């Protein structure tokens, strides 16, 4: 068995393998899309060029039978997201899945010591791999999608919703850290990212909520953060904020879609999204190299396309 950096021919072979594997929930990783063009666009959009982080499993015949790559944040969260691994079939999965993940981890920048994988529950190989690695499964999350056809059900935008500014950072940080502890992006990163749509909701002179999303490389909108401050919850503020951020992302999305991921146990959020006509698109399971503190009824905090 050889696990190596990929030359140009091996990159092409790996890309074909990845695209095929992404087309089925039993072999796809959750961080990339399922359509060939979308997968390529999302790979090209990764912070570190995928050709650099790509590692391939190569048989003595020269055939590429497995691939893996990663995305990492060596600045703030010190985490990595392992994309894949993908292999040709179950036999090559048994042989190469663990070594591929180890090869991905071996090349991470110093200090990046927490790693995450994600796939549909139907990807039973991923569950076996996580167990072999000693990683922990998070709860099941549900991926939802809205399209323009759903938007007619939405209430009006909250009148107090506005674009977030740097002056919102302290209050937004407090709310973000409490609502999504340990997630993959800090409030400061959300505000600094000009490609994002980040809205805040003011109520009684306080920051009562915020929502943040982006357009992914394949053109799909992705809403990854929405929270109402604890003292303002249960007062009906969430729908106006959700309507405002959903409309903004829908308007920006070339695919005309808004996706989001929420923990199955987060009943309030599930009721809110289903009330908006968001449609269940897939189920996801995350696997983390570090222990779960407590079940957190929030979004998975992982990218879904
Ligand atoms: C999820 C969260 C944003 C909801 O905020 P909230 O203030 O508790 O909710 P609100 O009272 O404004 O609204 C929720 C209600 O909107 C309802 N709703 C759904 N669609 C609606 C619509 N189109 N129009 C009006 N109301 C709607 C929901 O069913 C729910 O009703 P209920 O009061 O009968 O339960 C809040 O609990 C929170 O910040 N949680 C922590 C972070 C989090 O989990 N975020 C979501 C992760 S993706």
XYZ file of C-alpha atoms and ligand atoms in Angstrom:
353
model
C 0.000 0.000 0.000
C 1.252 3.473 -0.842
C -0.318 6.691 0.389
C 1.223 9.638 -1.327
C 0.786 13.161 -2.651
C -0.909 13.048 -6.019
C 0.686 13.926 -9.357
C -1.479 15.465 -12.084
C -2.742 12.112 -13.412
C -3.480 10.883 -9.909
C -5.357 14.118 -9.159
C -7.616 13.461 -12.149
C -8.183 9.881 -11.058
C -8.890 10.994 -7.494
C -11.347 13.637 -8.670
C -13.277 11.033 -10.682
C -13.318 8.749 -7.647
C -14.511 11.555 -5.364
C -17.299 12.648 -7.730
C -18.578 9.071 -8.005
C -18.492 8.554 -4.229
C -20.253 11.872 -3.539
C -23.233 10.803 -5.644
C -24.383 8.272 -3.010
C -25.136 8.952 0.683
C -23.564 5.576 1.501
C -20.144 6.806 0.341
C -20.334 10.634 0.374
C -18.783 12.939 2.930
C -21.165 15.639 4.101
C -18.958 18.677 3.505
C -19.105 18.580 -0.288
C -21.997 18.545 -2.719
C -23.392 15.610 -4.616
C -23.351 16.945 -8.193
C -20.131 16.665 -10.209
C -19.869 20.385 -11.050
C -20.685 21.401 -7.494
C -18.078 19.049 -6.006
C -15.379 20.505 -8.223
C -16.438 24.077 -7.401
C -16.378 23.379 -3.673
C -12.971 21.717 -3.862
C -11.627 24.745 -5.725
C -13.062 26.986 -3.000
C -11.218 25.367 -0.081
C -8.814 27.632 1.814
C -5.832 25.431 1.024
C -5.781 24.239 -2.596
C -7.165 20.692 -2.620
C -4.346 19.552 -4.893
C -1.945 20.308 -1.999
C -3.792 18.496 0.764
C -4.930 15.593 -1.434
C -3.423 12.247 -0.495
C -4.120 9.164 -2.586
C -3.926 5.433 -1.959
C -2.196 3.831 -4.904
C -1.997 0.123 -5.716
C 1.247 -1.394 -7.034
C -0.401 -1.341 -10.497
C -0.559 2.447 -10.219
C -4.334 2.513 -9.856
C -5.689 5.207 -7.501
C -8.065 3.395 -5.115
C -8.570 5.982 -2.382
C -8.373 9.680 -1.628
C -8.639 12.121 1.247
C -8.076 15.840 1.779
C -8.738 18.393 4.459
C -9.597 21.934 5.362
C -8.045 23.433 8.498
C -8.231 26.555 10.640
C -4.760 26.979 12.187
C -5.551 30.525 13.337
C -8.506 30.449 15.708
C -10.407 27.204 16.189
C -7.332 24.984 15.581
C -9.553 22.372 13.922
C -9.501 20.355 10.756
C -12.329 18.963 8.671
C -11.408 15.771 6.903
C -12.979 15.564 3.447
C -13.514 11.928 2.615
C -11.941 9.486 2.788
C -13.255 7.959 -0.405
C -12.320 4.591 -1.836
C -13.267 2.506 -4.850
C -15.219 -0.113 -2.903
C -15.693 -1.765 0.498
C -12.553 -3.850 0.224
C -10.362 -0.835 -0.403
C -12.250 1.023 2.351
C -11.242 -1.673 4.854
C -7.621 -1.420 3.784
C -7.172 2.298 3.231
C -9.730 4.366 5.151
C -7.771 4.584 8.414
C -4.353 5.149 6.778
C -5.855 7.845 4.541
C -7.254 9.771 7.531
C -3.915 9.440 9.306
C -2.152 10.750 6.206
C -4.494 13.751 6.157
C -3.818 14.471 9.834
C -0.046 14.028 9.456
C 0.199 17.037 7.161
C -1.812 19.461 9.314
C -0.196 22.637 10.614
C 1.171 22.411 14.175
C -1.450 22.918 16.878
C -4.397 21.693 14.792
C -5.331 18.774 16.995
C -9.104 18.488 16.763
C -10.525 16.767 13.711
C -13.981 16.151 12.372
C -15.626 13.960 9.749
C -19.249 13.959 8.668
C -21.454 11.697 6.575
C -25.007 10.410 6.320
C -25.994 7.689 8.833
C -26.302 5.462 5.734
C -22.507 5.630 5.339
C -21.864 2.714 7.693
C -18.210 2.551 6.683
C -17.708 6.021 8.160
C -19.142 4.850 11.492
C -16.730 1.885 11.483
C -13.845 4.175 10.582
C -14.684 6.584 13.421
C -14.841 3.683 15.865
C -11.465 2.409 14.623
C -10.005 5.886 15.134
C -11.576 6.183 18.603
C -13.595 9.234 17.524
C -16.982 10.197 18.962
C -20.268 10.386 17.073
C -22.310 13.544 17.543
C -26.102 13.367 17.457
C -28.010 13.098 14.197
C -28.479 16.367 12.350
C -30.998 17.165 9.680
C -30.181 19.087 6.526
C -33.023 21.323 5.336
C -33.481 23.198 2.108
C -35.664 26.124 1.070
C -36.357 27.290 -2.481
C -38.252 30.309 -3.869
C -41.378 28.117 -3.920
C -41.253 27.993 -0.121
C -40.659 31.716 0.359
C -44.312 32.718 0.000
C -44.931 31.099 3.410
C -42.455 33.332 5.152
C -43.559 36.255 7.307
C -42.186 39.752 6.703
C -38.590 40.575 7.611
C -38.120 41.795 11.178
C -38.150 45.634 10.984
C -35.305 45.785 13.522
C -33.019 43.480 11.547
C -29.981 45.169 10.005
C -26.571 44.313 8.602
C -24.091 43.580 11.412
C -21.158 45.957 11.910
C -17.897 45.775 13.848
C -19.625 47.620 16.712
C -21.801 44.531 17.235
C -18.789 42.320 17.917
C -18.857 42.250 21.755
C -22.572 41.449 22.056
C -22.483 39.092 19.084
C -19.476 37.238 20.509
C -21.285 36.671 23.811
C -24.377 35.321 22.060
C -22.463 33.285 19.455
C -20.173 31.638 22.030
C -23.107 30.759 24.283
C -25.332 29.460 21.467
C -22.649 27.583 19.488
C -19.836 26.736 21.907
C -16.721 25.460 20.183
C -18.092 25.885 16.668
C -15.875 26.253 13.609
C -15.959 30.043 13.228
C -15.763 32.864 15.763
C -18.067 35.896 15.705
C -15.050 37.935 14.699
C -14.468 35.675 11.677
C -18.128 35.980 10.681
C -17.976 39.772 10.783
C -14.657 39.932 8.928
C -15.898 37.739 6.086
C -17.192 40.144 3.449
C -18.703 37.315 1.432
C -21.105 36.547 4.244
C -24.523 37.909 5.031
C -24.647 38.632 8.751
C -27.682 40.325 10.267
C -28.409 41.397 13.818
C -31.739 42.049 15.436
C -32.125 44.884 17.909
C -34.889 44.843 20.463
C -35.371 47.158 23.450
C -31.964 48.693 22.711
C -30.134 45.371 22.975
C -28.743 42.886 20.508
C -31.533 40.322 20.671
C -30.359 38.001 17.925
C -28.133 37.453 14.925
C -28.014 35.259 11.850
C -25.184 34.556 9.450
C -24.882 32.652 6.195
C -22.921 32.501 2.989
C -23.083 31.402 -0.604
C -21.137 28.218 -1.165
C -18.932 27.605 -4.159
C -21.649 25.650 -5.943
C -23.988 28.656 -5.689
C -26.179 27.296 -2.873
C -27.044 29.534 0.063
C -26.039 28.157 3.458
C -27.413 29.489 6.740
C -25.065 28.293 9.444
C -25.876 30.482 12.468
C -29.130 31.810 13.899
C -29.687 32.627 17.569
C -31.952 34.717 19.745
C -30.442 35.938 23.046
C -31.750 33.883 25.989
C -33.578 36.851 27.545
C -35.481 37.461 24.289
C -36.456 33.889 23.420
C -40.010 32.670 23.177
C -41.305 36.117 22.167
C -41.729 35.385 18.484
C -38.581 37.224 17.356
C -37.012 34.291 15.507
C -39.361 34.148 12.475
C -38.703 37.767 11.406
C -34.941 37.263 11.644
C -35.105 33.912 9.857
C -37.239 35.478 7.115
C -34.737 38.316 6.637
C -31.627 36.119 6.428
C -33.378 33.476 4.320
C -34.547 36.077 1.788
C -31.077 37.618 1.652
C -29.394 34.261 0.999
C -32.040 33.188 -1.488
C -31.548 36.434 -3.429
C -27.782 35.858 -3.531
C -27.920 32.143 -4.395
C -27.414 31.322 -8.076
C -28.993 27.918 -7.360
C -32.012 29.550 -5.737
C -31.631 27.477 -2.587
C -30.913 27.985 1.096
C -29.566 25.026 3.062
C -29.087 24.636 6.769
C -28.268 21.880 9.236
C -29.835 21.513 12.666
C -29.588 18.948 15.439
C -32.558 16.617 15.398
C -33.094 17.222 19.139
C -33.374 21.007 18.726
C -37.176 20.915 18.725
C -37.740 24.706 18.711
C -35.487 25.229 15.721
C -36.899 22.197 13.875
C -40.454 23.553 14.403
C -39.340 26.983 13.217
C -37.723 25.705 10.001
C -40.536 23.292 9.201
C -43.049 26.095 9.830
C -41.145 28.071 7.201
C -41.519 25.217 4.729
C -37.861 24.211 4.826
C -37.816 20.655 3.456
C -35.800 17.782 4.945
C -33.061 16.963 2.478
C -30.722 14.559 4.287
C -29.575 13.263 7.657
C -26.004 13.697 8.841
C -23.781 12.301 11.568
C -20.611 14.030 12.686
C -17.611 12.215 14.132
C -15.104 14.123 16.237
C -11.657 13.274 17.500
C -12.425 15.022 20.790
C -15.081 14.101 23.365
C -18.457 15.800 23.179
C -18.887 18.095 26.211
C -22.693 17.771 26.455
C -25.320 17.247 23.778
C -25.800 20.718 22.283
C -29.153 21.399 20.682
C -27.714 23.589 17.977
C -26.746 23.343 14.381
C -23.999 20.937 13.527
C -21.680 23.756 12.702
C -20.456 21.931 9.634
C -20.756 22.804 6.023
C -23.401 21.124 3.928
C -24.031 21.501 0.270
C -33.967 28.452 17.866
C -34.159 29.870 18.395
C -33.485 30.849 17.442
C -35.664 30.134 18.431
O -35.867 31.416 18.998
P -37.118 31.683 19.959
O -37.093 33.073 20.391
O -37.094 30.637 21.014
O -38.326 31.355 19.016
P -39.580 32.285 18.698
O -40.407 32.331 19.919
O -39.239 33.580 18.086
O -40.201 31.490 17.515
C -40.278 30.093 17.494
C -41.676 29.877 17.098
O -41.833 30.236 15.744
C -42.793 29.374 15.216
N -42.898 29.547 13.769
C -42.523 28.708 12.808
N -42.776 29.226 11.610
C -43.361 30.419 11.804
C -43.860 31.415 10.932
N -43.830 31.261 9.603
N -44.362 32.532 11.460
C -44.407 32.666 12.775
N -43.957 31.747 13.642
C -43.420 30.624 13.155
C -42.270 28.076 15.767
O -43.116 27.003 15.612
C -42.160 28.459 17.251
O -43.456 28.494 17.816
P -43.844 28.090 19.299
O -43.721 29.371 20.094
O -45.251 27.643 19.178
O -42.902 27.017 19.763
C -33.620 30.017 19.839
O -34.172 29.016 20.632
C -32.101 29.972 19.942
O -31.424 30.980 19.754
N -31.545 28.790 20.255
C -30.096 28.636 20.408
C -29.409 28.646 19.069
C -30.039 27.665 18.118
O -30.354 26.544 18.491
N -30.200 28.080 16.844
C -30.759 27.262 15.808
C -29.718 26.333 15.333
S -29.747 26.087 13.620
